[in-house]
Amino acid sequence: VRHARRDDGAAHRTGLELIDAVRAERPELPLVVFTGLAAASELDAVRARNIPMLSKPFDPDTLDATLRRALER
């Protein structure tokens, strides 16, 4: 697996549950969270996991910088 994409609106598990499952299975896989609708507690939980996050809308330069940062980890 080189990358995965998930639409939170269509899933049966939370984004945090998915992050934890991916980290358990493939801890070396870089993760970036893209969000448009998230509660403050969920955003804090993502930050606590040290995962880069982008809030929609974002510009191409910000996307590029965030993806590069995630791949450098």
mmCIF file of N, CA, C and O in Angstrom:
data_model
loop_
_atom_site.group_PDB
_atom_site.id
_atom_site.type_symbol
_atom_site.label_atom_id
_atom_site.label_comp_id
_atom_site.label_asym_id
_atom_site.label_seq_id
_atom_site.Cartn_x
_atom_site.Cartn_y
_atom_site.Cartn_z
ATOM 1 N N VAL A 1 0.854 -1.177 0.000
ATOM 2 C CA VAL A 1 0.000 0.000 0.000
ATOM 3 C C VAL A 1 0.893 1.231 0.000
ATOM 4 O O VAL A 1 1.740 1.396 0.865
ATOM 5 N N ARG A 2 0.695 2.104 -0.969
ATOM 6 C CA ARG A 2 1.474 3.333 -1.046
ATOM 7 C C ARG A 2 0.688 4.506 -0.475
ATOM 8 O O ARG A 2 1.256 5.451 0.029
ATOM 9 N N HIS A 3 -0.622 4.449 -0.598
ATOM 10 C CA HIS A 3 -1.459 5.483 -0.001
ATOM 11 C C HIS A 3 -2.880 4.944 0.151
ATOM 12 O O HIS A 3 -3.255 3.965 -0.489
ATOM 13 N N ALA A 4 -3.616 5.585 1.011
ATOM 14 C CA ALA A 4 -5.020 5.229 1.219
ATOM 15 C C ALA A 4 -5.817 6.512 1.306
ATOM 16 O O ALA A 4 -5.310 7.546 1.714
ATOM 17 N N ARG A 5 -7.064 6.426 0.909
ATOM 18 C CA ARG A 5 -7.939 7.592 0.986
ATOM 19 C C ARG A 5 -9.262 7.115 1.551
ATOM 20 O O ARG A 5 -9.736 6.033 1.231
ATOM 21 N N ARG A 6 -9.849 7.955 2.372
ATOM 22 C CA ARG A 6 -11.108 7.582 3.001
ATOM 23 C C ARG A 6 -12.001 8.798 3.124
ATOM 24 O O ARG A 6 -11.546 9.865 3.505
ATOM 25 N N ASP A 7 -13.266 8.613 2.837
ATOM 26 C CA ASP A 7 -14.262 9.664 3.013
ATOM 27 C C ASP A 7 -14.984 9.386 4.319
ATOM 28 O O ASP A 7 -15.697 8.399 4.441
ATOM 29 N N ASP A 8 -14.760 10.254 5.316
ATOM 30 C CA ASP A 8 -15.350 10.028 6.635
ATOM 31 C C ASP A 8 -16.864 9.939 6.623
ATOM 32 O O ASP A 8 -17.441 9.288 7.473
ATOM 33 N N GLY A 9 -17.490 10.613 5.692
ATOM 34 C CA GLY A 9 -18.949 10.619 5.673
ATOM 35 C C GLY A 9 -19.555 9.282 5.299
ATOM 36 O O GLY A 9 -20.742 9.072 5.474
ATOM 37 N N ALA A 10 -18.747 8.358 4.790
ATOM 38 C CA ALA A 10 -19.291 7.105 4.285
ATOM 39 C C ALA A 10 -18.800 5.881 5.039
ATOM 40 O O ALA A 10 -18.989 4.769 4.594
ATOM 41 N N ALA A 11 -18.209 6.057 6.177
ATOM 42 C CA ALA A 11 -17.563 4.927 6.846
ATOM 43 C C ALA A 11 -18.307 4.477 8.087
ATOM 44 O O ALA A 11 -19.108 5.202 8.645
ATOM 45 N N HIS A 12 -17.983 3.282 8.525
ATOM 46 C CA HIS A 12 -18.580 2.741 9.746
ATOM 47 C C HIS A 12 -17.629 2.814 10.937
ATOM 48 O O HIS A 12 -17.953 2.356 12.011
ATOM 49 N N ARG A 13 -16.449 3.392 10.729
ATOM 50 C CA ARG A 13 -15.548 3.617 11.863
ATOM 51 C C ARG A 13 -15.016 5.037 11.783
ATOM 52 O O ARG A 13 -14.956 5.622 10.712
ATOM 53 N N THR A 14 -14.655 5.566 12.929
ATOM 54 C CA THR A 14 -14.228 6.966 12.966
ATOM 55 C C THR A 14 -12.851 7.126 12.335
ATOM 56 O O THR A 14 -12.099 6.156 12.185
ATOM 57 N N GLY A 15 -12.526 8.360 12.001
ATOM 58 C CA GLY A 15 -11.211 8.655 11.463
ATOM 59 C C GLY A 15 -10.105 8.289 12.438
ATOM 60 O O GLY A 15 -9.059 7.771 12.048
ATOM 61 N N LEU A 16 -10.335 8.545 13.716
ATOM 62 C CA LEU A 16 -9.338 8.197 14.734
ATOM 63 C C LEU A 16 -9.142 6.688 14.837
ATOM 64 O O LEU A 16 -8.022 6.208 15.000
ATOM 65 N N GLU A 17 -10.233 5.941 14.722
ATOM 66 C CA GLU A 17 -10.115 4.483 14.735
ATOM 67 C C GLU A 17 -9.319 4.000 13.523
ATOM 68 O O GLU A 17 -8.489 3.089 13.643
ATOM 69 N N LEU A 18 -9.543 4.620 12.374
ATOM 70 C CA LEU A 18 -8.794 4.249 11.179
ATOM 71 C C LEU A 18 -7.315 4.585 11.342
ATOM 72 O O LEU A 18 -6.444 3.774 11.022
ATOM 73 N N ILE A 19 -7.013 5.768 11.859
ATOM 74 C CA ILE A 19 -5.618 6.166 12.087
ATOM 75 C C ILE A 19 -4.934 5.149 12.999
ATOM 76 O O ILE A 19 -3.829 4.685 12.707
ATOM 77 N N ASP A 20 -5.583 4.785 14.090
ATOM 78 C CA ASP A 20 -4.989 3.840 15.028
ATOM 79 C C ASP A 20 -4.800 2.466 14.394
ATOM 80 O O ASP A 20 -3.784 1.797 14.623
ATOM 81 N N ALA A 21 -5.756 2.029 13.576
ATOM 82 C CA ALA A 21 -5.639 0.729 12.907
ATOM 83 C C ALA A 21 -4.493 0.736 11.896
ATOM 84 O O ALA A 21 -3.715 -0.224 11.823
ATOM 85 N N VAL A 22 -4.370 1.802 11.129
ATOM 86 C CA VAL A 22 -3.280 1.910 10.151
ATOM 87 C C VAL A 22 -1.938 1.938 10.875
ATOM 88 O O VAL A 22 -0.994 1.248 10.486
ATOM 89 N N ARG A 23 -1.845 2.733 11.931
ATOM 90 C CA ARG A 23 -0.596 2.816 12.692
ATOM 91 C C ARG A 23 -0.222 1.460 13.304
ATOM 92 O O ARG A 23 0.945 1.101 13.367
ATOM 93 N N ALA A 24 -1.209 0.697 13.748
ATOM 94 C CA ALA A 24 -0.929 -0.619 14.330
ATOM 95 C C ALA A 24 -0.422 -1.592 13.264
ATOM 96 O O ALA A 24 0.489 -2.385 13.519
ATOM 97 N N GLU A 25 -1.014 -1.507 12.085
ATOM 98 C CA GLU A 25 -0.673 -2.424 10.995
ATOM 99 C C GLU A 25 0.572 -2.002 10.221
ATOM 100 O O GLU A 25 1.391 -2.824 9.837
ATOM 101 N N ARG A 26 0.691 -0.688 9.965
ATOM 102 C CA ARG A 26 1.790 -0.152 9.151
ATOM 103 C C ARG A 26 2.325 1.140 9.771
ATOM 104 O O ARG A 26 2.059 2.237 9.279
ATOM 105 N N PRO A 27 3.071 1.053 10.855
ATOM 106 C CA PRO A 27 3.521 2.262 11.552
ATOM 107 C C PRO A 27 4.416 3.166 10.705
ATOM 108 O O PRO A 27 4.516 4.358 10.982
ATOM 109 N N GLU A 28 5.037 2.627 9.666
ATOM 110 C CA GLU A 28 5.924 3.424 8.819
ATOM 111 C C GLU A 28 5.171 4.208 7.739
ATOM 112 O O GLU A 28 5.748 5.086 7.098
ATOM 113 N N LEU A 29 3.903 3.913 7.530
ATOM 114 C CA LEU A 29 3.120 4.568 6.474
ATOM 115 C C LEU A 29 2.843 6.024 6.861
ATOM 116 O O LEU A 29 2.263 6.293 7.913
ATOM 117 N N PRO A 30 3.268 6.980 6.030
ATOM 118 C CA PRO A 30 2.977 8.392 6.332
ATOM 119 C C PRO A 30 1.471 8.664 6.276
ATOM 120 O O PRO A 30 0.779 8.148 5.399
ATOM 121 N N LEU A 31 0.995 9.461 7.209
ATOM 122 C CA LEU A 31 -0.420 9.817 7.256
ATOM 123 C C LEU A 31 -0.576 11.329 7.213
ATOM 124 O O LEU A 31 0.221 12.057 7.791
ATOM 125 N N VAL A 32 -1.612 11.773 6.516
ATOM 126 C CA VAL A 32 -2.027 13.176 6.511
ATOM 127 C C VAL A 32 -3.544 13.163 6.618
ATOM 128 O O VAL A 32 -4.210 12.408 5.919
ATOM 129 N N VAL A 33 -4.081 13.984 7.486
ATOM 130 C CA VAL A 33 -5.530 14.088 7.643
ATOM 131 C C VAL A 33 -6.004 15.351 6.949
ATOM 132 O O VAL A 33 -5.464 16.435 7.170
ATOM 133 N N PHE A 34 -7.013 15.194 6.104
ATOM 134 C CA PHE A 34 -7.681 16.316 5.445
ATOM 135 C C PHE A 34 -9.066 16.403 6.067
ATOM 136 O O PHE A 34 -9.768 15.408 6.126
ATOM 137 N N THR A 35 -9.446 17.571 6.529
ATOM 138 C CA THR A 35 -10.741 17.678 7.180
ATOM 139 C C THR A 35 -11.466 18.962 6.799
ATOM 140 O O THR A 35 -10.853 19.983 6.542
ATOM 141 N N GLY A 36 -12.750 18.849 6.754
ATOM 142 C CA GLY A 36 -13.601 20.004 6.536
ATOM 143 C C GLY A 36 -14.589 20.139 7.676
ATOM 144 O O GLY A 36 -15.065 21.217 7.993
ATOM 145 N N LEU A 37 -14.891 19.010 8.284
ATOM 146 C CA LEU A 37 -15.858 18.973 9.380
ATOM 147 C C LEU A 37 -15.309 18.107 10.497
ATOM 148 O O LEU A 37 -15.311 16.890 10.406
ATOM 149 N N ALA A 38 -14.815 18.719 11.531
ATOM 150 C CA ALA A 38 -14.298 17.947 12.670
ATOM 151 C C ALA A 38 -14.488 18.743 13.946
ATOM 152 O O ALA A 38 -14.336 19.958 13.954
ATOM 153 N N ALA A 39 -14.817 18.035 15.001
ATOM 154 C CA ALA A 39 -14.962 18.659 16.317
ATOM 155 C C ALA A 39 -13.581 18.975 16.868
ATOM 156 O O ALA A 39 -12.590 18.326 16.525
ATOM 157 N N ALA A 40 -13.510 19.955 17.729
ATOM 158 C CA ALA A 40 -12.233 20.367 18.321
ATOM 159 C C ALA A 40 -11.545 19.198 19.027
ATOM 160 O O ALA A 40 -10.330 19.048 18.933
ATOM 161 N N SER A 41 -12.302 18.352 19.685
ATOM 162 C CA SER A 41 -11.706 17.207 20.392
ATOM 163 C C SER A 41 -11.065 16.230 19.409
ATOM 164 O O SER A 41 -10.014 15.651 19.702
ATOM 165 N N GLU A 42 -11.674 16.055 18.235
ATOM 166 C CA GLU A 42 -11.092 15.177 17.219
ATOM 167 C C GLU A 42 -9.808 15.777 16.659
ATOM 168 O O GLU A 42 -8.822 15.068 16.450
ATOM 169 N N LEU A 43 -9.813 17.080 16.425
ATOM 170 C CA LEU A 43 -8.611 17.751 15.925
ATOM 171 C C LEU A 43 -7.482 17.643 16.940
ATOM 172 O O LEU A 43 -6.326 17.373 16.571
ATOM 173 N N ASP A 44 -7.795 17.818 18.210
ATOM 174 C CA ASP A 44 -6.785 17.684 19.264
ATOM 175 C C ASP A 44 -6.229 16.264 19.301
ATOM 176 O O ASP A 44 -5.025 16.064 19.497
ATOM 177 N N ALA A 45 -7.080 15.269 19.101
ATOM 178 C CA ALA A 45 -6.640 13.873 19.125
ATOM 179 C C ALA A 45 -5.705 13.580 17.950
ATOM 180 O O ALA A 45 -4.732 12.844 18.101
ATOM 181 N N VAL A 46 -5.981 14.155 16.782
ATOM 182 C CA VAL A 46 -5.095 13.973 15.622
ATOM 183 C C VAL A 46 -3.754 14.639 15.902
ATOM 184 O O VAL A 46 -2.692 14.052 15.661
ATOM 185 N N ARG A 47 -3.792 15.844 16.416
ATOM 186 C CA ARG A 47 -2.543 16.550 16.751
ATOM 187 C C ARG A 47 -1.731 15.773 17.792
ATOM 188 O O ARG A 47 -0.506 15.702 17.702
ATOM 189 N N ALA A 48 -2.401 15.175 18.762
ATOM 190 C CA ALA A 48 -1.716 14.398 19.795
ATOM 191 C C ALA A 48 -1.008 13.183 19.202
ATOM 192 O O ALA A 48 -0.025 12.705 19.758
ATOM 193 N N ARG A 49 -1.496 12.703 18.075
ATOM 194 C CA ARG A 49 -0.862 11.572 17.386
ATOM 195 C C ARG A 49 0.251 12.038 16.444
ATOM 196 O O ARG A 49 0.834 11.239 15.745
ATOM 197 N N ASN A 50 0.506 13.336 16.430
ATOM 198 C CA ASN A 50 1.580 13.919 15.619
ATOM 199 C C ASN A 50 1.399 13.637 14.124
ATOM 200 O O ASN A 50 2.349 13.257 13.437
ATOM 201 N N ILE A 51 0.170 13.818 13.657
ATOM 202 C CA ILE A 51 -0.146 13.595 12.250
ATOM 203 C C ILE A 51 -0.433 14.948 11.615
ATOM 204 O O ILE A 51 -1.243 15.720 12.122
ATOM 205 N N PRO A 52 0.224 15.244 10.475
ATOM 206 C CA PRO A 52 -0.068 16.496 9.785
ATOM 207 C C PRO A 52 -1.541 16.546 9.374
ATOM 208 O O PRO A 52 -2.127 15.533 8.997
ATOM 209 N N MET A 53 -2.103 17.743 9.438
ATOM 210 C CA MET A 53 -3.516 17.905 9.143
ATOM 211 C C MET A 53 -3.736 19.156 8.303
ATOM 212 O O MET A 53 -3.098 20.189 8.541
ATOM 213 N N LEU A 54 -4.624 19.033 7.335
ATOM 214 C CA LEU A 54 -5.015 20.168 6.507
ATOM 215 C C LEU A 54 -6.509 20.379 6.642
ATOM 216 O O LEU A 54 -7.291 19.433 6.534
ATOM 217 N N SER A 55 -6.908 21.620 6.875
ATOM 218 C CA SER A 55 -8.324 21.960 6.920
ATOM 219 C C SER A 55 -8.740 22.493 5.560
ATOM 220 O O SER A 55 -8.045 23.318 4.967
ATOM 221 N N LYS A 56 -9.862 21.982 5.077
ATOM 222 C CA LYS A 56 -10.376 22.424 3.781
ATOM 223 C C LYS A 56 -11.022 23.792 3.943
ATOM 224 O O LYS A 56 -11.630 24.050 4.976
ATOM 225 N N PRO A 57 -10.938 24.645 2.977
ATOM 226 C CA PRO A 57 -10.153 24.514 1.744
ATOM 227 C C PRO A 57 -8.685 24.838 1.998
ATOM 228 O O PRO A 57 -8.355 25.564 2.939
ATOM 229 N N PHE A 58 -7.817 24.273 1.193
ATOM 230 C CA PHE A 58 -6.386 24.568 1.279
ATOM 231 C C PHE A 58 -5.855 24.776 -0.133
ATOM 232 O O PHE A 58 -6.440 24.319 -1.108
ATOM 233 N N ASP A 59 -4.741 25.483 -0.218
ATOM 234 C CA ASP A 59 -4.187 25.788 -1.536
ATOM 235 C C ASP A 59 -3.138 24.737 -1.912
ATOM 236 O O ASP A 59 -2.632 24.011 -1.065
ATOM 237 N N PRO A 60 -2.799 24.647 -3.192
ATOM 238 C CA PRO A 60 -1.846 23.636 -3.658
ATOM 239 C C PRO A 60 -0.480 23.710 -2.976
ATOM 240 O O PRO A 60 0.136 22.673 -2.709
ATOM 241 N N ASP A 61 0.009 24.902 -2.685
ATOM 242 C CA ASP A 61 1.315 25.026 -2.040
ATOM 243 C C ASP A 61 1.299 24.444 -0.626
ATOM 244 O O ASP A 61 2.252 23.795 -0.198
ATOM 245 N N THR A 62 0.216 24.664 0.090
ATOM 246 C CA THR A 62 0.081 24.110 1.434
ATOM 247 C C THR A 62 -0.020 22.592 1.377
ATOM 248 O O THR A 62 0.595 21.888 2.178
ATOM 249 N N LEU A 63 -0.771 22.086 0.406
ATOM 250 C CA LEU A 63 -0.871 20.641 0.213
ATOM 251 C C LEU A 63 0.506 20.049 -0.062
ATOM 252 O O LEU A 63 0.916 19.063 0.563
ATOM 253 N N ASP A 64 1.234 20.645 -0.974
ATOM 254 C CA ASP A 64 2.564 20.167 -1.335
ATOM 255 C C ASP A 64 3.495 20.139 -0.120
ATOM 256 O O ASP A 64 4.155 19.134 0.149
ATOM 257 N N ALA A 65 3.522 21.220 0.629
ATOM 258 C CA ALA A 65 4.403 21.310 1.793
ATOM 259 C C ALA A 65 4.027 20.280 2.857
ATOM 260 O O ALA A 65 4.901 19.647 3.462
ATOM 261 N N THR A 66 2.748 20.073 3.066
ATOM 262 C CA THR A 66 2.285 19.121 4.072
ATOM 263 C C THR A 66 2.623 17.692 3.675
ATOM 264 O O THR A 66 3.090 16.897 4.501
ATOM 265 N N LEU A 67 2.414 17.358 2.408
ATOM 266 C CA LEU A 67 2.740 16.007 1.943
ATOM 267 C C LEU A 67 4.242 15.749 2.009
ATOM 268 O O LEU A 67 4.678 14.675 2.419
ATOM 269 N N ARG A 68 5.029 16.735 1.639
ATOM 270 C CA ARG A 68 6.495 16.575 1.716
ATOM 271 C C ARG A 68 6.938 16.354 3.171
ATOM 272 O O ARG A 68 7.777 15.507 3.442
ATOM 273 N N ARG A 69 6.350 17.133 4.077
ATOM 274 C CA ARG A 69 6.693 17.001 5.496
ATOM 275 C C ARG A 69 6.331 15.597 6.010
ATOM 276 O O ARG A 69 7.096 14.981 6.745
ATOM 277 N N ALA A 70 5.177 15.083 5.585
ATOM 278 C CA ALA A 70 4.765 13.760 6.017
ATOM 279 C C ALA A 70 5.701 12.677 5.478
ATOM 280 O O ALA A 70 6.030 11.715 6.179
ATOM 281 N N LEU A 71 6.167 12.838 4.260
ATOM 282 C CA LEU A 71 7.048 11.837 3.654
ATOM 283 C C LEU A 71 8.453 11.875 4.231
ATOM 284 O O LEU A 71 9.182 10.884 4.158
ATOM 285 N N GLU A 72 8.854 13.006 4.812
ATOM 286 C CA GLU A 72 10.182 13.135 5.395
ATOM 287 C C GLU A 72 10.292 12.489 6.766
ATOM 288 O O GLU A 72 11.385 12.294 7.272
ATOM 289 N N ARG A 73 9.179 12.166 7.373
ATOM 290 C CA ARG A 73 9.193 11.587 8.731
ATOM 291 C C ARG A 73 9.704 10.174 8.730
ATOM 292 O O ARG A 73 9.625 9.410 7.885
#
